[in-house]
Amino acid sequence: MSSAAPRRKIRLGDLLVEQGIISDKQLQQALDQQKKSGGKLGRTLIELGLTTEKQVLEVLSRQLDIPVVDLQHYQFDPEIVRRLPETYARRFRAIVLSEDRDGTLLVGMADPTDIFAFDELTRILKVKLRLAVVREADLLQTFDQVYRRTQEITNLAQELGDELSESDYDVERLLEDDEDSDIPVAKLLKSLFEDAVQVGASDIHIEPDERTLRIRQRVDGILQEQEMKERRIAPALVLRLKLMGGLDISEKRIPQDGRFNVRVKKRSIDVRLSTMPVQYGESVVMRLLDQSGELLDLGILGMPDDTIARLRRNFLHPYGMVLVTGPTGSGKTTTLYSVLSELNNAEKKIITAEDPVEYRLPRINQVQVQPRIGLDFARILRSALRQDPDVMLIGEMRDTETADVGLRAALTGHMVLSTLHTNDAISTIDRLLDMGAQGYLLASTLRAILGQRLLRRVCTSCAEHHELDAAQRSWLDSLVGEAKAANLRFQQGRGCAQCNRTGYSGRVGVYELLELTADMRGALRRGDAAEFAEFAKEAPGYKPLVASALDYALRGITSFREVERVAGEVEQILGSWSGVGGSVETDGESAPEAADGDLTLDPLESQSQGGDDATV
C-alpha cells in the first residue's frame, strides 16, 4: 500500500453489516454506546460482545488488502522499531515492523482506517508506508518490550557524568526539592525505575567497578546487565538513594538498610534499599514491591486445583502448623500472603512477625523484626500470644527458640504459618530436628509441608521444538525409561524481542505438598527422620517437585533445562519415588498407572491427537 492509498474513508460498521457479522440494529446499539464512551467503534463492538477482535481484523485485512500480523510471534529488529519514537507509537497505536529494499516501511496499526494517524506517521517517518493490522492488546504489550529505556539510561548517565568530577559533586543540588526533571541524577533514577517496572524486574543492582558502573535488573529470576563507563556517577546515585531511604549519608563503612516509596506509571512501588561497602565504593540493591496490585490468588500462582484443595484443607484448620519451604527467591512469601488473603476476615485476628514486612495488608497486625533492639521472632511471638490471635505468621524459622515457640503456639490452639529454607518438603524434618525441635511437638502440630520453586515459562512468541543432547537424553532415560523417553517432546524459546532474547517470559510455580499421615507422625515421635522420609514417599497424593516440573515441560509450559535446574537443587531422582498412583500429567490428564507404582509416562495417546511433532 502506498502512502496515498488509505485516503478513502472506511466505515468499519458498514463493512461488518455488509458481511453479515452484525445487524443494523446492533450497529446502532454500538454507535449509541460509542457516543457515551468516546471510544473507537471497533473496540465498542468487541466490548459489547457483538463481534470478536479476530473478525474485525479479518474484515479490515480483506477490505484494505493488507496483512494481519501476529505480534506475539513476530521477530522484531529493535533498530527499525525505534525509527518511530515511543511517544508517537503509543499515541497512534502503531509500530514499525520491517523495511523493504526500496526504503518502504511496513507499519502495524491497531486501526488502519485512522486516516489522521496514517498521515501523521507518514510525516514523521518521511518515507512510503505499507500497512498491516495488529491486535491492540498485543501491540500495547509489545511497546513495553521493544521500547526499553537502556539507551535513555546511558544518555542520562553520560549527562550526569559530564556534570560531576571524580571527587566533587554538587551535594546541595541533589538536596533540592525542585522538580526532579531539573536534576540529572533524579532523571536517571526515574528512567531506571520506569524501565524496571516496564519489564517486571524484581530487583535493581547498582555495582561500581574499577572503570565502569554496572546496573543490573533481575527479570524472571535472571539478572540482565547494562554496563556504563561513567563510574564517577555512582557516588551521586548512592547519595540520592540514601536520602530517599532515610539512611546516614556520611556513613560509607558499614551496610545500611532503608525503605521508600515511589510512584511509577500510576503504580505504587515500595522499594527496599540495601547498601554495602565494596572495593570501589558502595553497592546498592533495591527490591521492588508493587503495592498497587492485589494479592495473588493461589490458582493464579500456577498451583494445581487438587493441591490448592489439599492445602486449603490444612490452613483452614483451627490449629496446627503449615510450612512453606524452598530457597530464597522461590516465592514462599507470595504463597503465604495468598494464604493470608483467604484467611483475612473480620472473624480472625492475624498477627505476623516478618523481616522485613514486604506487603502491607489491611486488618492484619504486622510486626517488623528489629534485632538491634532485641525484637526478634521469638520475642514477637511470645508477645503475640498474649494478643489473642487466631492465626500467626512467622516470616522464617531461623533458630531453635523461634521453632519451639511456634510449635507450642500451634499446640495451644493457633494456626501457625511459616517458611523454612530447605531443598524440598521431606528434608524439612531433618532441618527441624537439627534445630532442636522436639519430635513429639512436630508430630502433634505439623499438618502439611509445601515445597516450591519458580520455573521460567517458555516464551510463546518464539517457542520451538527442543532436541535433547546426549547427556539430557541419558538423564531422562534414567527417570522414565528409554522406551518412554524416546517419545517425549519438549519446547524451548529461541529468543525474540518479546522475551528480550532470553527465550523465557514470566514464571510459574511448581509445588509438592506433603500431608502428614499417622505413620509419619509415629516416625516423628521416635525422632527417626529416615523412616519419616520413607513413609513420605509413599504418602497418598505426594508428587515430587521434579515430577511436577517434568509435567510442566511435557505440556510446553517450561523447558527441559528448567527441569534439570530443579532436579539439581533438590538432588532428587524420580526413580526413588515409589508413590503408588503417581504420574506425570500429559495434556492435562494423568497417564495410566504402572503396575509397579513407579512414575508413569505414556504420552503416545496425547501426541496422536496433535500429529507426529505435537508437544504435550
mmCIF file with all atom_site columns, C-alpha atoms in Angstrom, residues 276-442:
data_model
loop_
_atom_site.group_PDB
_atom_site.id
_atom_site.type_symbol
_atom_site.label_atom_id
_atom_site.label_alt_id
_atom_site.label_comp_id
_atom_site.label_asym_id
_atom_site.label_entity_id
_atom_site.label_seq_id
_atom_site.pdbx_PDB_ins_code
_atom_site.Cartn_x
_atom_site.Cartn_y
_atom_site.Cartn_z
_atom_site.occupancy
_atom_site.B_iso_or_equiv
_atom_site.pdbx_formal_charge
_atom_site.auth_seq_id
_atom_site.auth_comp_id
_atom_site.auth_asym_id
_atom_site.auth_atom_id
_atom_site.pdbx_PDB_model_num
ATOM 1   C CA . MET A 1 276 ? 27.085  -2.393  51.257 1.00 0.00 ? 276 MET A CA 1
ATOM 2   C CA . PRO A 1 277 ? 30.675  -1.086  51.088 1.00 0.00 ? 277 PRO A CA 1
ATOM 3   C CA . VAL A 1 278 ? 32.682  -2.787  48.324 1.00 0.00 ? 278 VAL A CA 1
ATOM 4   C CA . GLN A 1 279 ? 36.152  -2.268  46.886 1.00 0.00 ? 279 GLN A CA 1
ATOM 5   C CA . TYR A 1 280 ? 35.264  0.616   44.560 1.00 0.00 ? 280 TYR A CA 1
ATOM 6   C CA . GLY A 1 281 ? 32.512  2.358   46.500 1.00 0.00 ? 281 GLY A CA 1
ATOM 7   C CA . GLU A 1 282 ? 29.103  1.182   47.699 1.00 0.00 ? 282 GLU A CA 1
ATOM 8   C CA . SER A 1 283 ? 26.939  -1.486  46.123 1.00 0.00 ? 283 SER A CA 1
ATOM 9   C CA . VAL A 1 284 ? 23.198  -0.849  46.178 1.00 0.00 ? 284 VAL A CA 1
ATOM 10  C CA . VAL A 1 285 ? 20.400  -3.381  45.761 1.00 0.00 ? 285 VAL A CA 1
ATOM 11  C CA . MET A 1 286 ? 16.768  -2.322  45.586 1.00 0.00 ? 286 MET A CA 1
ATOM 12  C CA . ARG A 1 287 ? 13.908  -4.813  45.909 1.00 0.00 ? 287 ARG A CA 1
ATOM 13  C CA . LEU A 1 288 ? 10.790  -3.540  44.127 1.00 0.00 ? 288 LEU A CA 1
ATOM 14  C CA . LEU A 1 289 ? 7.440   -4.456  45.671 1.00 0.00 ? 289 LEU A CA 1
ATOM 15  C CA . ASP A 1 290 ? 4.313   -3.436  43.776 1.00 0.00 ? 290 ASP A CA 1
ATOM 16  C CA . GLN A 1 291 ? 1.830   -2.261  46.409 1.00 0.00 ? 291 GLN A CA 1
ATOM 17  C CA . SER A 1 292 ? -0.831  -1.222  43.883 1.00 0.00 ? 292 SER A CA 1
ATOM 18  C CA . GLY A 1 293 ? -1.640  -4.738  42.716 1.00 0.00 ? 293 GLY A CA 1
ATOM 19  C CA . GLU A 1 294 ? -3.977  -7.085  44.526 1.00 0.00 ? 294 GLU A CA 1
ATOM 20  C CA . LEU A 1 295 ? -2.656  -10.159 46.269 1.00 0.00 ? 295 LEU A CA 1
ATOM 21  C CA . LEU A 1 296 ? -2.430  -13.154 44.014 1.00 0.00 ? 296 LEU A CA 1
ATOM 22  C CA . ASP A 1 297 ? -4.904  -15.967 44.245 1.00 0.00 ? 297 ASP A CA 1
ATOM 23  C CA . LEU A 1 298 ? -3.441  -19.422 44.831 1.00 0.00 ? 298 LEU A CA 1
ATOM 24  C CA . GLY A 1 299 ? -4.762  -20.533 41.453 1.00 0.00 ? 299 GLY A CA 1
ATOM 25  C CA . ILE A 1 300 ? -3.047  -17.654 39.646 1.00 0.00 ? 300 ILE A CA 1
ATOM 26  C CA . LEU A 1 301 ? 0.257   -18.771 41.151 1.00 0.00 ? 301 LEU A CA 1
ATOM 27  C CA . GLY A 1 302 ? 0.063   -21.900 38.990 1.00 0.00 ? 302 GLY A CA 1
ATOM 28  C CA . MET A 1 303 ? -0.835  -24.230 41.833 1.00 0.00 ? 303 MET A CA 1
ATOM 29  C CA . PRO A 1 304 ? -2.896  -27.216 40.616 1.00 0.00 ? 304 PRO A CA 1
ATOM 30  C CA . ASP A 1 305 ? -6.516  -27.368 41.791 1.00 0.00 ? 305 ASP A CA 1
ATOM 31  C CA . ASP A 1 306 ? -6.034  -30.586 43.765 1.00 0.00 ? 306 ASP A CA 1
ATOM 32  C CA . THR A 1 307 ? -3.011  -29.105 45.569 1.00 0.00 ? 307 THR A CA 1
ATOM 33  C CA . ILE A 1 308 ? -4.995  -25.950 46.389 1.00 0.00 ? 308 ILE A CA 1
ATOM 34  C CA . ALA A 1 309 ? -7.838  -28.037 47.821 1.00 0.00 ? 309 ALA A CA 1
ATOM 35  C CA . ARG A 1 310 ? -5.483  -30.101 49.980 1.00 0.00 ? 310 ARG A CA 1
ATOM 36  C CA . LEU A 1 311 ? -3.515  -27.056 51.145 1.00 0.00 ? 311 LEU A CA 1
ATOM 37  C CA . ARG A 1 312 ? -6.718  -25.164 51.929 1.00 0.00 ? 312 ARG A CA 1
ATOM 38  C CA . ARG A 1 313 ? -7.979  -28.089 53.980 1.00 0.00 ? 313 ARG A CA 1
ATOM 39  C CA . ASN A 1 314 ? -4.908  -27.752 56.178 1.00 0.00 ? 314 ASN A CA 1
ATOM 40  C CA . PHE A 1 315 ? -4.590  -23.993 56.677 1.00 0.00 ? 315 PHE A CA 1
ATOM 41  C CA . LEU A 1 316 ? -8.335  -23.588 57.315 1.00 0.00 ? 316 LEU A CA 1
ATOM 42  C CA . HIS A 1 317 ? -7.993  -25.938 60.290 1.00 0.00 ? 317 HIS A CA 1
ATOM 43  C CA . PRO A 1 318 ? -8.382  -24.034 63.590 1.00 0.00 ? 318 PRO A CA 1
ATOM 44  C CA . TYR A 1 319 ? -4.927  -25.039 64.845 1.00 0.00 ? 319 TYR A CA 1
ATOM 45  C CA . GLY A 1 320 ? -1.673  -26.646 63.748 1.00 0.00 ? 320 GLY A CA 1
ATOM 46  C CA . MET A 1 321 ? 1.296   -25.617 61.633 1.00 0.00 ? 321 MET A CA 1
ATOM 47  C CA . VAL A 1 322 ? 1.745   -25.360 57.861 1.00 0.00 ? 322 VAL A CA 1
ATOM 48  C CA . LEU A 1 323 ? 5.237   -24.769 56.487 1.00 0.00 ? 323 LEU A CA 1
ATOM 49  C CA . VAL A 1 324 ? 6.271   -23.444 53.058 1.00 0.00 ? 324 VAL A CA 1
ATOM 50  C CA . THR A 1 325 ? 9.824   -24.386 52.071 1.00 0.00 ? 325 THR A CA 1
ATOM 51  C CA . GLY A 1 326 ? 12.294  -23.584 49.342 1.00 0.00 ? 326 GLY A CA 1
ATOM 52  C CA . PRO A 1 327 ? 15.408  -21.471 48.706 1.00 0.00 ? 327 PRO A CA 1
ATOM 53  C CA . THR A 1 328 ? 15.493  -17.673 48.624 1.00 0.00 ? 328 THR A CA 1
ATOM 54  C CA . GLY A 1 329 ? 13.526  -16.351 45.654 1.00 0.00 ? 329 GLY A CA 1
ATOM 55  C CA . SER A 1 330 ? 11.269  -19.380 45.288 1.00 0.00 ? 330 SER A CA 1
ATOM 56  C CA . GLY A 1 331 ? 8.068   -17.437 46.027 1.00 0.00 ? 331 GLY A CA 1
ATOM 57  C CA . LYS A 1 332 ? 7.440   -18.616 49.598 1.00 0.00 ? 332 LYS A CA 1
ATOM 58  C CA . THR A 1 333 ? 6.345   -15.184 50.841 1.00 0.00 ? 333 THR A CA 1
ATOM 59  C CA . THR A 1 334 ? 3.975   -14.716 47.904 1.00 0.00 ? 334 THR A CA 1
ATOM 60  C CA . THR A 1 335 ? 2.342   -18.070 48.672 1.00 0.00 ? 335 THR A CA 1
ATOM 61  C CA . LEU A 1 336 ? 1.911   -17.216 52.357 1.00 0.00 ? 336 LEU A CA 1
ATOM 62  C CA . TYR A 1 337 ? 0.432   -13.802 51.553 1.00 0.00 ? 337 TYR A CA 1
ATOM 63  C CA . SER A 1 338 ? -2.028  -15.519 49.216 1.00 0.00 ? 338 SER A CA 1
ATOM 64  C CA . VAL A 1 339 ? -2.978  -17.852 52.082 1.00 0.00 ? 339 VAL A CA 1
ATOM 65  C CA . LEU A 1 340 ? -3.377  -14.877 54.433 1.00 0.00 ? 340 LEU A CA 1
ATOM 66  C CA . SER A 1 341 ? -5.667  -13.152 51.932 1.00 0.00 ? 341 SER A CA 1
ATOM 67  C CA . GLU A 1 342 ? -8.013  -16.143 52.179 1.00 0.00 ? 342 GLU A CA 1
ATOM 68  C CA . LEU A 1 343 ? -7.832  -16.246 55.981 1.00 0.00 ? 343 LEU A CA 1
ATOM 69  C CA . ASN A 1 344 ? -8.203  -12.481 56.395 1.00 0.00 ? 344 ASN A CA 1
ATOM 70  C CA . ASN A 1 345 ? -11.710 -11.663 57.560 1.00 0.00 ? 345 ASN A CA 1
ATOM 71  C CA . ALA A 1 346 ? -13.413 -9.847  60.424 1.00 0.00 ? 346 ALA A CA 1
ATOM 72  C CA . GLU A 1 347 ? -13.725 -13.044 62.457 1.00 0.00 ? 347 GLU A CA 1
ATOM 73  C CA . LYS A 1 348 ? -9.992  -13.797 62.673 1.00 0.00 ? 348 LYS A CA 1
ATOM 74  C CA . LYS A 1 349 ? -7.184  -11.970 64.447 1.00 0.00 ? 349 LYS A CA 1
ATOM 75  C CA . ILE A 1 350 ? -3.981  -12.380 62.450 1.00 0.00 ? 350 ILE A CA 1
ATOM 76  C CA . ILE A 1 351 ? -0.532  -11.345 63.682 1.00 0.00 ? 351 ILE A CA 1
ATOM 77  C CA . THR A 1 352 ? 2.653   -11.631 61.623 1.00 0.00 ? 352 THR A CA 1
ATOM 78  C CA . ALA A 1 353 ? 6.330   -11.409 62.539 1.00 0.00 ? 353 ALA A CA 1
ATOM 79  C CA . GLU A 1 354 ? 8.294   -10.502 59.416 1.00 0.00 ? 354 GLU A CA 1
ATOM 80  C CA . ASP A 1 355 ? 11.793  -9.460  58.439 1.00 0.00 ? 355 ASP A CA 1
ATOM 81  C CA . PRO A 1 356 ? 11.069  -7.317  56.569 1.00 0.00 ? 356 PRO A CA 1
ATOM 82  C CA . VAL A 1 357 ? 7.371   -6.543  56.143 1.00 0.00 ? 357 VAL A CA 1
ATOM 83  C CA . GLU A 1 358 ? 7.058   -6.804  52.361 1.00 0.00 ? 358 GLU A CA 1
ATOM 84  C CA . TYR A 1 359 ? 3.399   -6.017  51.683 1.00 0.00 ? 359 TYR A CA 1
ATOM 85  C CA . ARG A 1 360 ? 1.137   -4.013  53.964 1.00 0.00 ? 360 ARG A CA 1
ATOM 86  C CA . LEU A 1 361 ? -2.142  -5.833  54.476 1.00 0.00 ? 361 LEU A CA 1
ATOM 87  C CA . PRO A 1 362 ? -5.386  -4.374  55.871 1.00 0.00 ? 362 PRO A CA 1
ATOM 88  C CA . ARG A 1 363 ? -6.785  -5.769  59.148 1.00 0.00 ? 363 ARG A CA 1
ATOM 89  C CA . ILE A 1 364 ? -3.586  -7.784  59.768 1.00 0.00 ? 364 ILE A CA 1
ATOM 90  C CA . ASN A 1 365 ? -1.240  -6.818  62.614 1.00 0.00 ? 365 ASN A CA 1
ATOM 91  C CA . GLN A 1 366 ? 2.209   -6.904  61.016 1.00 0.00 ? 366 GLN A CA 1
ATOM 92  C CA . VAL A 1 367 ? 5.306   -6.598  63.194 1.00 0.00 ? 367 VAL A CA 1
ATOM 93  C CA . GLN A 1 368 ? 8.767   -5.784  61.818 1.00 0.00 ? 368 GLN A CA 1
ATOM 94  C CA . VAL A 1 369 ? 11.650  -7.753  63.355 1.00 0.00 ? 369 VAL A CA 1
ATOM 95  C CA . GLN A 1 370 ? 14.311  -5.393  64.749 1.00 0.00 ? 370 GLN A CA 1
ATOM 96  C CA . PRO A 1 371 ? 17.268  -7.368  66.147 1.00 0.00 ? 371 PRO A CA 1
ATOM 97  C CA . ARG A 1 372 ? 19.146  -4.205  67.165 1.00 0.00 ? 372 ARG A CA 1
ATOM 98  C CA . ILE A 1 373 ? 16.659  -3.568  69.959 1.00 0.00 ? 373 ILE A CA 1
ATOM 99  C CA . GLY A 1 374 ? 16.110  -7.221  70.787 1.00 0.00 ? 374 GLY A CA 1
ATOM 100 C CA . LEU A 1 375 ? 12.811  -7.528  68.917 1.00 0.00 ? 375 LEU A CA 1
ATOM 101 C CA . ASP A 1 376 ? 13.437  -10.916 67.300 1.00 0.00 ? 376 ASP A CA 1
ATOM 102 C CA . PHE A 1 377 ? 10.984  -13.534 66.053 1.00 0.00 ? 377 PHE A CA 1
ATOM 103 C CA . ALA A 1 378 ? 10.771  -15.388 69.362 1.00 0.00 ? 378 ALA A CA 1
ATOM 104 C CA . ARG A 1 379 ? 10.063  -12.236 71.381 1.00 0.00 ? 379 ARG A CA 1
ATOM 105 C CA . ILE A 1 380 ? 7.395   -11.074 68.950 1.00 0.00 ? 380 ILE A CA 1
ATOM 106 C CA . LEU A 1 381 ? 5.734   -14.484 69.072 1.00 0.00 ? 381 LEU A CA 1
ATOM 107 C CA . ARG A 1 382 ? 5.684   -14.619 72.865 1.00 0.00 ? 382 ARG A CA 1
ATOM 108 C CA . SER A 1 383 ? 4.086   -11.178 72.964 1.00 0.00 ? 383 SER A CA 1
ATOM 109 C CA . ALA A 1 384 ? 1.680   -12.053 70.149 1.00 0.00 ? 384 ALA A CA 1
ATOM 110 C CA . LEU A 1 385 ? 0.320   -14.999 72.113 1.00 0.00 ? 385 LEU A CA 1
ATOM 111 C CA . ARG A 1 386 ? -0.940  -12.515 74.694 1.00 0.00 ? 386 ARG A CA 1
ATOM 112 C CA . GLN A 1 387 ? -2.784  -10.609 71.927 1.00 0.00 ? 387 GLN A CA 1
ATOM 113 C CA . ASP A 1 388 ? -5.384  -13.375 71.473 1.00 0.00 ? 388 ASP A CA 1
ATOM 114 C CA . PRO A 1 389 ? -4.550  -14.294 67.849 1.00 0.00 ? 389 PRO A CA 1
ATOM 115 C CA . ASP A 1 390 ? -6.258  -16.931 65.726 1.00 0.00 ? 390 ASP A CA 1
ATOM 116 C CA . VAL A 1 391 ? -3.566  -17.077 63.045 1.00 0.00 ? 391 VAL A CA 1
ATOM 117 C CA . MET A 1 392 ? 0.134   -16.311 63.370 1.00 0.00 ? 392 MET A CA 1
ATOM 118 C CA . LEU A 1 393 ? 2.637   -15.965 60.556 1.00 0.00 ? 393 LEU A CA 1
ATOM 119 C CA . ILE A 1 394 ? 6.341   -16.363 61.266 1.00 0.00 ? 394 ILE A CA 1
ATOM 120 C CA . GLY A 1 395 ? 8.441   -14.939 58.440 1.00 0.00 ? 395 GLY A CA 1
ATOM 121 C CA . GLU A 1 396 ? 11.091  -17.632 58.855 1.00 0.00 ? 396 GLU A CA 1
ATOM 122 C CA . MET A 1 397 ? 12.031  -20.433 61.255 1.00 0.00 ? 397 MET A CA 1
ATOM 123 C CA . ARG A 1 398 ? 15.611  -19.337 61.921 1.00 0.00 ? 398 ARG A CA 1
ATOM 124 C CA . ASP A 1 399 ? 16.555  -20.815 65.276 1.00 0.00 ? 399 ASP A CA 1
ATOM 125 C CA . THR A 1 400 ? 15.595  -23.280 67.981 1.00 0.00 ? 400 THR A CA 1
ATOM 126 C CA . GLU A 1 401 ? 13.782  -20.718 70.122 1.00 0.00 ? 401 GLU A CA 1
ATOM 127 C CA . THR A 1 402 ? 11.604  -19.489 67.257 1.00 0.00 ? 402 THR A CA 1
ATOM 128 C CA . ALA A 1 403 ? 10.756  -23.052 66.214 1.00 0.00 ? 403 ALA A CA 1
ATOM 129 C CA . ASP A 1 404 ? 9.898   -24.035 69.797 1.00 0.00 ? 404 ASP A CA 1
ATOM 130 C CA . VAL A 1 405 ? 7.634   -21.017 70.397 1.00 0.00 ? 405 VAL A CA 1
ATOM 131 C CA . GLY A 1 406 ? 5.924   -21.552 67.019 1.00 0.00 ? 406 GLY A CA 1
ATOM 132 C CA . LEU A 1 407 ? 5.302   -25.243 67.688 1.00 0.00 ? 407 LEU A CA 1
ATOM 133 C CA . ARG A 1 408 ? 3.914   -24.561 71.152 1.00 0.00 ? 408 ARG A CA 1
ATOM 134 C CA . ALA A 1 409 ? 1.632   -21.863 69.722 1.00 0.00 ? 409 ALA A CA 1
ATOM 135 C CA . ALA A 1 410 ? 0.293   -24.401 67.230 1.00 0.00 ? 410 ALA A CA 1
ATOM 136 C CA . LEU A 1 411 ? -0.166  -26.884 70.076 1.00 0.00 ? 411 LEU A CA 1
ATOM 137 C CA . THR A 1 412 ? -2.240  -24.443 72.123 1.00 0.00 ? 412 THR A CA 1
ATOM 138 C CA . GLY A 1 413 ? -4.936  -23.759 69.540 1.00 0.00 ? 413 GLY A CA 1
ATOM 139 C CA . HIS A 1 414 ? -3.434  -21.393 66.950 1.00 0.00 ? 414 HIS A CA 1
ATOM 140 C CA . MET A 1 415 ? -2.880  -21.813 63.222 1.00 0.00 ? 415 MET A CA 1
ATOM 141 C CA . VAL A 1 416 ? 0.805   -21.077 62.596 1.00 0.00 ? 416 VAL A CA 1
ATOM 142 C CA . LEU A 1 417 ? 2.193   -20.395 59.119 1.00 0.00 ? 417 LEU A CA 1
ATOM 143 C CA . SER A 1 418 ? 5.920   -20.123 58.456 1.00 0.00 ? 418 SER A CA 1
ATOM 144 C CA . THR A 1 419 ? 8.743   -20.677 55.986 1.00 0.00 ? 419 THR A CA 1
ATOM 145 C CA . LEU A 1 420 ? 11.943  -22.687 56.105 1.00 0.00 ? 420 LEU A CA 1
ATOM 146 C CA . HIS A 1 421 ? 14.938  -22.731 53.782 1.00 0.00 ? 421 HIS A CA 1
ATOM 147 C CA . THR A 1 422 ? 15.138  -26.368 52.686 1.00 0.00 ? 422 THR A CA 1
ATOM 148 C CA . ASN A 1 423 ? 15.513  -28.031 49.302 1.00 0.00 ? 423 ASN A CA 1
ATOM 149 C CA . ASP A 1 424 ? 12.257  -29.972 49.420 1.00 0.00 ? 424 ASP A CA 1
ATOM 150 C CA . ALA A 1 425 ? 9.353   -30.867 51.686 1.00 0.00 ? 425 ALA A CA 1
ATOM 151 C CA . ILE A 1 426 ? 10.803  -34.125 53.008 1.00 0.00 ? 426 ILE A CA 1
ATOM 152 C CA . SER A 1 427 ? 14.157  -32.647 54.078 1.00 0.00 ? 427 SER A CA 1
ATOM 153 C CA . THR A 1 428 ? 12.280  -30.098 56.217 1.00 0.00 ? 428 THR A CA 1
ATOM 154 C CA . ILE A 1 429 ? 12.059  -32.618 59.033 1.00 0.00 ? 429 ILE A CA 1
ATOM 155 C CA . ASP A 1 430 ? 15.844  -33.114 59.093 1.00 0.00 ? 430 ASP A CA 1
ATOM 156 C CA . ARG A 1 431 ? 16.288  -29.340 59.415 1.00 0.00 ? 431 ARG A CA 1
ATOM 157 C CA . LEU A 1 432 ? 13.751  -29.008 62.231 1.00 0.00 ? 432 LEU A CA 1
ATOM 158 C CA . LEU A 1 433 ? 15.221  -31.925 64.191 1.00 0.00 ? 433 LEU A CA 1
ATOM 159 C CA . ASP A 1 434 ? 18.729  -30.497 63.699 1.00 0.00 ? 434 ASP A CA 1
ATOM 160 C CA . MET A 1 435 ? 17.470  -27.170 65.054 1.00 0.00 ? 435 MET A CA 1
ATOM 161 C CA . GLY A 1 436 ? 16.441  -28.968 68.250 1.00 0.00 ? 436 GLY A CA 1
ATOM 162 C CA . ALA A 1 437 ? 12.677  -29.192 67.633 1.00 0.00 ? 437 ALA A CA 1
ATOM 163 C CA . GLN A 1 438 ? 11.101  -31.949 69.696 1.00 0.00 ? 438 GLN A CA 1
ATOM 164 C CA . GLY A 1 439 ? 9.757   -34.857 67.665 1.00 0.00 ? 439 GLY A CA 1
ATOM 165 C CA . TYR A 1 440 ? 6.612   -35.179 69.753 1.00 0.00 ? 440 TYR A CA 1
ATOM 166 C CA . LEU A 1 441 ? 5.785   -31.491 69.172 1.00 0.00 ? 441 LEU A CA 1
ATOM 167 C CA . LEU A 1 442 ? 6.254   -31.901 65.421 1.00 0.00 ? 442 LEU A CA 1
#
